[in-house]
Coordinates of C-alpha atoms and ligand atoms in Angstrom, one line a residue:
X458 CA 0.6 -48.6 -59.6
X459 CA 0.8 -49.2 -55.9
X460 CA 4.3 -49.5 -54.0
X461 CA 3.7 -53.1 -53.5
X462 CA 3.8 -53.8 -57.0
X463 CA 7.4 -53.2 -58.5
X464 CA 9.1 -56.2 -60.1
X465 CA 11.9 -53.9 -61.3
X466 CA 13.0 -53.3 -57.3
X467 CA 16.4 -54.7 -57.0
X468 CA 16.0 -55.0 -53.1
X469 CA 14.2 -58.2 -53.6
X470 CA 16.9 -59.2 -56.0
X471 CA 19.6 -58.4 -53.5
X472 CA 17.9 -60.6 -50.8
X473 CA 19.2 -63.7 -53.0
X474 CA 20.6 -65.5 -49.8
X475 CA 23.9 -66.0 -51.9
X476 CA 26.1 -63.7 -49.6
X477 CA 27.6 -61.8 -52.4
X478 CA 28.7 -64.4 -54.7
X479 CA 26.4 -63.0 -57.6
X480 CA 29.0 -60.8 -58.8
X481 CA 26.6 -57.8 -58.7
X482 CA 25.0 -59.5 -61.8
X483 CA 21.6 -57.9 -62.9
X484 CA 20.1 -61.4 -63.1
X485 CA 20.3 -63.7 -60.4
X486 CA 22.2 -66.8 -60.5
X487 CA 20.3 -70.3 -60.9
X488 CA 21.2 -72.3 -58.0
X489 CA 20.9 -75.5 -59.8
X490 CA 21.5 -77.9 -57.2
X491 CA 19.9 -80.7 -55.4
X492 CA 22.0 -80.3 -52.1
X493 CA 24.2 -78.1 -50.1
X494 CA 27.1 -79.2 -47.9
X495 CA 28.3 -78.3 -44.5
X496 CA 31.6 -77.0 -43.3
X497 CA 31.6 -79.3 -40.5
X498 CA 29.4 -81.2 -37.8
X499 CA 28.5 -78.3 -35.8
X500 CA 27.2 -76.4 -38.7
X501 CA 25.2 -79.5 -39.8
X502 CA 23.4 -80.2 -36.4
X503 CA 22.9 -76.3 -36.0
X504 CA 21.0 -76.5 -39.2
X505 CA 18.8 -79.7 -38.3
X506 CA 18.0 -77.8 -35.2
X507 CA 16.8 -75.0 -37.2
X508 CA 18.9 -72.6 -35.3
X509 CA 20.3 -71.4 -38.9
X510 CA 18.2 -70.9 -41.5
X511 CA 20.0 -72.2 -44.7
X512 CA 19.4 -74.4 -47.6
X513 CA 20.0 -78.0 -46.8
X514 CA 18.3 -79.9 -49.8
X515 CA 16.1 -78.4 -52.6
X516 CA 13.1 -79.9 -51.8
X517 CA 13.0 -77.8 -48.7
X518 CA 14.9 -74.5 -49.5
X519 CA 16.7 -73.3 -52.7
X520 CA 17.9 -69.9 -53.0
X521 CA 16.6 -69.2 -56.5
X522 CA 13.0 -70.6 -55.6
X523 CA 13.1 -68.5 -52.5
X524 CA 13.8 -65.4 -54.4
X525 CA 10.9 -65.9 -57.0
X526 CA 8.8 -66.7 -53.8
X527 CA 9.6 -63.3 -52.1
X528 CA 9.2 -61.3 -55.4
X529 CA 5.7 -62.8 -55.7
X530 CA 4.9 -62.4 -52.0
X531 CA 5.7 -58.7 -52.7
X532 CA 3.6 -58.4 -55.5
X533 CA 0.6 -60.0 -53.8
X534 CA 1.1 -57.7 -50.7
X535 CA 1.4 -61.2 -48.7
X536 CA 3.9 -61.9 -45.9
X537 CA 5.0 -64.9 -47.5
X538 CA 4.6 -67.3 -50.6
X539 CA 5.7 -70.8 -51.5
X540 CA 6.3 -72.0 -55.0
X541 CA 5.1 -75.2 -56.7
X542 CA 5.8 -77.6 -59.7
X543 CA 2.4 -76.6 -61.1
X544 CA -0.8 -74.9 -60.5
X545 CA -2.4 -77.9 -59.6
X546 CA 0.1 -78.8 -57.2
X547 CA -0.3 -75.4 -55.5
X548 CA -4.1 -76.1 -55.4
X549 CA -3.8 -79.8 -54.0
X550 CA -1.1 -78.9 -51.3
X551 CA -3.0 -75.8 -50.0
X552 CA -6.6 -77.6 -50.0
X553 CA -4.9 -80.6 -48.2
X554 CA -3.2 -78.5 -45.6
X555 CA -6.7 -77.2 -44.7
X556 CA -9.1 -80.2 -44.6
X557 CA -9.4 -83.7 -43.3
X558 CA -11.9 -86.5 -43.4
X559 CA -15.4 -85.3 -42.7
X560 CA -14.7 -81.6 -43.2
X561 CA -16.6 -79.6 -46.0
X562 CA -15.5 -77.1 -48.4
X563 CA -17.5 -74.4 -49.9
X564 CA -16.6 -73.7 -53.5
X565 CA -17.8 -71.4 -56.2
X566 CA -19.2 -72.8 -59.5
X567 CA -17.7 -72.8 -62.9
X568 CA -14.3 -73.7 -61.3
X569 CA -11.2 -74.6 -63.3
X570 CA -11.9 -78.1 -64.5
X571 CA -9.0 -79.7 -63.0
X572 CA -9.7 -78.3 -59.5
X573 CA -13.3 -79.5 -59.9
X574 CA -11.9 -82.9 -60.7
X575 CA -9.5 -83.0 -57.7
X576 CA -12.5 -82.0 -55.3
X577 CA -14.6 -84.9 -57.0
X578 CA -12.0 -87.7 -56.8
X579 CA -9.3 -87.4 -54.1
X580 CA -11.3 -85.2 -51.7
X581 CA -14.3 -87.3 -52.4
X582 CA -12.4 -90.4 -51.4
X583 CA -11.1 -88.7 -48.3
X584 CA -14.8 -88.0 -47.5
X585 CA -14.3 -84.3 -47.8
X586 CA -17.6 -82.7 -48.9
X587 CA -17.9 -79.8 -51.6
X588 CA -20.7 -77.5 -51.6
X589 CA -20.9 -75.6 -54.8
X590 CA -22.6 -71.8 -54.7
X591 CA -22.8 -69.4 -57.3
X592 CA -20.3 -66.9 -56.2
X593 CA -22.6 -63.9 -57.5
X594 CA -25.1 -64.9 -55.1
X595 CA -23.9 -63.7 -51.6
X596 CA -27.0 -64.7 -49.8
X597 CA -26.5 -68.4 -50.9
X598 CA -22.7 -68.0 -50.1
X599 CA -23.6 -66.9 -46.4
X600 CA -26.1 -69.7 -46.0
X601 CA -23.7 -72.4 -47.1
X602 CA -20.4 -71.1 -45.0
X603 CA -21.4 -71.9 -41.5
X604 CA -19.8 -75.1 -40.4
X605 CA -17.4 -75.3 -43.7
X606 CA -13.7 -75.7 -43.1
X607 CA -12.5 -73.9 -46.2
X608 CA -13.9 -71.4 -48.7
X609 CA -12.6 -71.8 -52.4
X610 CA -12.9 -69.0 -54.9
X611 CA -12.1 -68.0 -58.5
X612 CA -12.9 -64.8 -59.8
X613 CA -13.3 -64.2 -62.9
X614 CA -14.1 -67.9 -63.2
X615 CA -12.4 -70.2 -66.0
X616 CA -14.4 -69.9 -69.0
X617 CA -17.9 -68.1 -68.5
X618 CA -16.0 -65.2 -66.7
X619 CA -18.4 -64.8 -63.8
X620 CA -17.2 -62.3 -61.6
X621 CA -17.5 -62.1 -57.9
X622 CA -17.3 -59.3 -55.0
X623 CA -14.2 -60.8 -53.6
X624 CA -14.1 -58.5 -50.7
X625 CA -17.7 -59.3 -49.7
X626 CA -17.3 -62.8 -50.0
X627 CA -13.9 -63.0 -48.1
X628 CA -15.7 -60.9 -45.4
X629 CA -18.3 -63.7 -45.1
X630 CA -15.8 -66.4 -44.6
X631 CA -13.9 -64.2 -42.0
X632 CA -16.9 -63.8 -40.0
X633 CA -17.4 -67.4 -39.9
X634 CA -13.6 -68.1 -39.0
X635 CA -13.1 -70.0 -42.2
X636 CA -9.9 -69.6 -44.3
X637 CA -10.6 -68.4 -47.8
X638 CA -8.5 -69.1 -50.8
X639 CA -8.7 -67.6 -54.1
X640 CA -7.2 -68.7 -57.6
X641 CA -6.0 -65.5 -59.0
X642 CA -4.3 -66.7 -62.2
X643 CA -6.5 -64.7 -64.6
X644 CA -6.0 -61.1 -63.2
X645 CA -2.5 -61.7 -62.0
X646 CA -1.3 -59.4 -58.9
X647 CA -1.5 -56.7 -61.4
X648 CA -5.0 -56.4 -61.9
X649 CA -6.4 -58.2 -58.5
X650 CA -4.7 -58.3 -55.2
X651 CA -7.0 -60.5 -53.1
X652 CA -5.0 -60.1 -49.8
X653 CA -5.9 -56.4 -49.7
X654 CA -9.5 -57.5 -50.3
X655 CA -9.3 -59.7 -47.2
X656 CA -8.6 -63.2 -48.7
X657 CA -6.1 -65.5 -46.7
X658 CA -4.5 -67.4 -49.5
X659 CA -3.9 -66.6 -53.3
X660 CA -3.1 -69.3 -55.6
X661 CA -1.5 -68.9 -59.0
X662 CA -1.0 -71.2 -62.0
X663 CA 2.3 -69.5 -62.5
X664 CA 2.3 -71.4 -66.1
X665 CA 0.2 -68.5 -67.2
X666 CA 0.8 -64.9 -66.8
X667 CA 3.5 -64.9 -64.2
X668 CA 5.8 -66.8 -66.5
X669 CA 4.3 -65.2 -69.3
X670 CA 6.4 -66.9 -71.9
X671 CA 4.8 -70.4 -72.4
X672 CA 7.9 -72.2 -71.4
X673 CA 7.1 -73.0 -67.5
X674 CA 4.6 -75.1 -65.6
X675 CA 4.6 -73.9 -62.2
X676 CA 2.3 -72.6 -59.4
X677 CA 2.5 -70.7 -56.2
X678 CA 0.6 -69.6 -53.1
X679 CA 0.8 -66.4 -51.0
X680 CA -0.7 -65.3 -47.7
X681 CA 0.2 -64.9 -44.1
X682 CA 3.2 -66.3 -42.7
X683 CA 1.1 -68.4 -40.4
X684 CA -1.1 -69.8 -43.0
X685 CA 1.7 -70.4 -45.6
X686 CA 3.8 -71.9 -42.8
X687 CA 0.9 -74.6 -42.4
X688 CA 1.5 -75.5 -46.1
X689 CA 5.2 -75.3 -45.9
X690 CA 5.4 -77.7 -42.9
X691 CA 3.4 -80.6 -44.2
X692 CA 1.8 -80.6 -47.9
X693 CA 4.9 -78.8 -49.2
X694 CA 7.8 -81.3 -48.2
X695 CA 5.7 -84.6 -48.1
X696 CA 3.6 -84.2 -51.1
X697 CA 6.9 -82.8 -52.6
X698 CA 5.5 -80.7 -55.7
X699 CA 8.6 -78.6 -55.5
X700 CA 9.2 -75.9 -58.1
X701 CA 12.6 -76.3 -59.8
X702 CA 15.3 -73.7 -59.3
X703 CA 15.5 -73.3 -63.3
X704 CA 11.6 -73.0 -63.5
X705 CA 12.0 -70.3 -60.6
X706 CA 14.7 -68.4 -62.5
X707 CA 12.4 -68.3 -65.6
X708 CA 9.4 -67.0 -63.5
X709 CA 11.9 -64.2 -61.9
X710 CA 12.4 -63.2 -65.6
X711 CA 8.7 -63.2 -66.2
X712 CA 7.9 -61.1 -63.2
X713 CA 10.0 -58.2 -64.6
X714 CA 7.7 -57.6 -67.5
X715 CA 4.3 -58.7 -65.6
X716 CA 2.9 -55.0 -65.5
X717 CA 3.7 -54.2 -69.0
X718 CA 2.6 -57.4 -70.6
X719 CA -0.8 -57.3 -68.6
X720 CA -1.5 -53.9 -70.0
X721 CA -0.9 -55.1 -73.5
X722 CA -3.1 -58.1 -72.9
X723 CA -5.7 -55.9 -71.4
X724 CA -5.8 -53.3 -74.4
X725 CA -5.9 -55.8 -77.1
X726 CA -8.3 -58.3 -75.7
X727 CA -10.7 -55.4 -74.8
X728 CA -10.5 -54.1 -78.6
X729 CA -11.1 -57.7 -79.9
X730 CA -14.0 -58.4 -77.5
X731 CA -15.7 -55.1 -78.4
X732 CA -15.6 -55.9 -82.1
X733 CA -16.9 -59.4 -81.6
X734 CA -19.9 -58.0 -79.4
X735 CA -20.9 -56.2 -82.5
X736 CA -20.4 -59.1 -85.0
X737 CA -23.6 -60.6 -86.4
X738 CA -22.4 -64.2 -85.7
X739 CA -21.8 -63.8 -82.1
X740 CA -24.6 -64.1 -79.6
X741 CA -22.7 -63.0 -76.5
X742 CA -19.2 -61.9 -75.4
X743 CA -18.2 -63.3 -71.8
X744 CA -15.4 -60.5 -70.8
X745 CA -15.6 -58.7 -67.5
X746 CA -14.4 -55.6 -69.1
X747 CA -17.5 -54.7 -71.1
X748 CA -19.6 -53.2 -68.8
X749 CA -19.8 -49.4 -67.9
X750 CA -17.3 -50.0 -64.9
X751 CA -15.1 -52.9 -63.7
X752 CA -16.6 -55.4 -61.4
X753 CA -15.6 -54.7 -57.6
X754 CA -12.0 -55.5 -56.9
X755 CA -10.7 -55.7 -60.2
X756 CA -8.3 -53.1 -61.3
X757 CA -8.2 -54.2 -65.0
X758 CA -8.9 -57.2 -67.3
X759 CA -6.5 -59.7 -68.8
X760 CA -6.3 -61.4 -72.4
X761 CA -8.6 -64.4 -71.6
X762 CA -12.2 -64.4 -72.3
X763 CA -15.0 -66.5 -74.2
X764 CA -17.9 -65.9 -76.7
X765 CA -20.9 -67.6 -77.7
X766 CA -21.8 -68.0 -81.4
X767 CA -25.5 -67.8 -82.7
X768 CA -27.0 -71.2 -83.4
X769 CA -26.2 -72.9 -86.7
X770 CA -22.5 -71.6 -86.8
X771 CA -19.9 -74.0 -87.9
X772 CA -17.2 -73.6 -85.0
X773 CA -14.7 -76.1 -87.0
X774 CA -14.8 -74.0 -89.9
X775 CA -14.1 -70.9 -88.0
X776 CA -11.3 -72.9 -85.7
X777 CA -9.5 -74.2 -89.0
X778 CA -9.4 -70.9 -90.9
X779 CA -7.6 -69.0 -88.2
X780 CA -3.8 -68.3 -89.1
X781 CA -2.6 -66.1 -86.2
X782 CA -4.7 -67.6 -83.3
X783 CA -3.5 -71.2 -82.7
X784 CA -5.5 -74.0 -81.5
X785 CA -4.1 -74.8 -78.0
X786 CA -5.0 -75.0 -74.3
X787 CA -3.3 -72.9 -71.5
X788 CA -3.0 -69.3 -71.9
X789 CA -0.9 -66.2 -70.5
X790 CA 2.1 -66.4 -73.1
X791 CA 2.9 -64.0 -75.7
X792 CA 0.7 -66.1 -78.3
X793 CA -2.9 -66.0 -79.3
X794 CA -4.8 -69.1 -78.6
X795 CA -8.3 -70.5 -79.1
X796 CA -10.0 -73.5 -77.4
X797 CA -13.6 -74.5 -78.8
X798 CA -16.0 -75.4 -76.0
X799 CA -17.0 -78.5 -77.8
X800 CA -13.5 -80.0 -77.6
X801 CA -13.5 -79.3 -73.7
X802 CA -16.8 -81.2 -73.3
X803 CA -15.6 -84.1 -75.3
X804 CA -12.7 -84.7 -72.8
X805 CA -13.0 -88.1 -71.4
X806 CA -11.5 -87.0 -67.8
X807 CA -13.8 -87.7 -64.9
X808 CA -16.1 -86.1 -63.3
X809 CA -17.0 -84.2 -66.3
X810 CA -20.1 -82.1 -66.7
X811 CA -20.9 -79.1 -69.0
X812 CA -23.0 -77.6 -66.0
X813 CA -20.1 -77.7 -63.7
X814 CA -17.7 -75.8 -65.9
X815 CA -20.6 -73.5 -67.5
X816 CA -19.2 -74.2 -71.0
X817 CA -21.6 -74.0 -74.0
X818 CA -20.9 -76.0 -77.0
X819 CA -21.3 -73.0 -79.0
X820 CA -18.7 -71.1 -77.1
X821 CA -15.0 -70.5 -77.9
X822 CA -12.2 -69.4 -75.4
X823 CA -9.9 -66.8 -76.7
X824 CA -6.5 -66.0 -75.4
X825 CA -5.5 -62.7 -76.9
X826 CA -1.5 -62.5 -76.9
X827 CA 0.9 -59.8 -77.5
X828 CA 0.8 -59.6 -81.4
X829 CA -0.7 -56.5 -82.7
X830 CA -4.4 -55.9 -82.3
X831 CA -5.4 -55.3 -86.1
X832 CA -3.6 -58.4 -87.3
X833 CA -5.6 -60.5 -84.5
X834 CA -8.9 -58.9 -85.5
X835 CA -8.2 -59.5 -89.2
X836 CA -7.4 -63.1 -88.5
X837 CA -10.6 -63.4 -86.4
X838 CA -12.7 -61.4 -89.3
X839 CA -11.5 -63.7 -92.0
X840 CA -12.4 -66.7 -89.9
X841 CA -15.9 -65.3 -89.1
X842 CA -16.6 -64.7 -92.6
X843 CA -15.5 -68.5 -93.5
X844 CA -17.8 -69.8 -90.6
X845 CA -20.9 -67.8 -92.0
X846 CA -20.2 -68.7 -95.6
X847 CA -20.3 -72.4 -94.4
Ligands
PLP1433 C1 -4.1 -73.6 -65.7 C2 -5.0 -73.2 -64.6 C3 -4.8 -74.1 -63.4 C4 -3.8 -75.1 -63.2 O1 -2.4 -74.7 -63.4 P1 -1.2 -75.8 -63.9 O2 0.1 -74.9 -63.7 O3 -1.8 -76.0 -65.2 O4 -1.2 -76.8 -63.1 C5 -5.4 -73.5 -62.2 N1 -6.2 -72.7 -62.4 C6 -6.6 -71.7 -63.4 C7 -7.6 -70.8 -63.6 C8 -5.9 -72.5 -64.7 O5 -6.1 -71.5 -65.7

């Protein structure tokens, strides 16, 4: 594991900005306060002038949130990071910091559905145009980029798990002087470090693997001081989607076990995916780790993937027969989950389009959690038997 990736490192914990008031506790305190008071007038005016960086109000700076940001920046090999109240808040604040009316975004196809909907609603009303291109087609990306203002990536993509050569795509954007952004929630910094691949800004839904315990909704963006500073100075304080101190504290806890959790998700998910691939009811498995070698830039694979049933299989019987796998959205926690594609396609949110997300009604998305692999496979096998006898 590389040097940048050590969530056990106490140096980042010691930088807790609390000037020795943590009693050398192994777990940093939660600074659960909305505001911070000043000794006197001079101290207050010095803070407002920016002569001294210290917390004033938690929407701006909070020590617990800052500690999480520093840990995450270190894991991503980035200079700086900002925490948000959700992954979508991180996405919207980032995008809104880099586009204005009349601008154009180039985005890869099959994006996370709510990012796609943000682009098709708010950004559309702002007269920001979005060109969608298959991220596997580097020539098409190169043709689309000139004149664009932002390049938005996700690899692997949310449902069909397309993987892209992130370094090659980032280089194309760099050559055009376009800021590149990637949603790295799936791989986590353990299995993909986009900054080292040349991407400018890395976004996470921290609700997924960074938190890892299904008890936090949060987001984060990492990148250079300059680009993160641009988000920090406008979208962050005025849109106000601030990460709370308690959620930041839960994320600090989550980061400590991130590398070992990711390895466990990888091992079990690969075992389950290989067995599904050999199962007679299954037409295809969309998992980036099933080839002879990993796609470029990926150091490993996580617990989220999908598969497609052959024609005529009763997905409802399969879903209702599962015991260990629960029906539920989101992913990245300890528990195993499934989402049938039919259910997502039935969602009323607009804009909605099967083509945009690449979701087949015969597909099922699985998140393989931290339960035992054999128990997970028996559960799936029994449900597959139930579906075939239907
Ligand atoms: C869940 C998710 C998001 C949105 O994050 P929230 O924390 O739910 O707002 C963004 N991108 C991907 C890939 C996700 O899975």
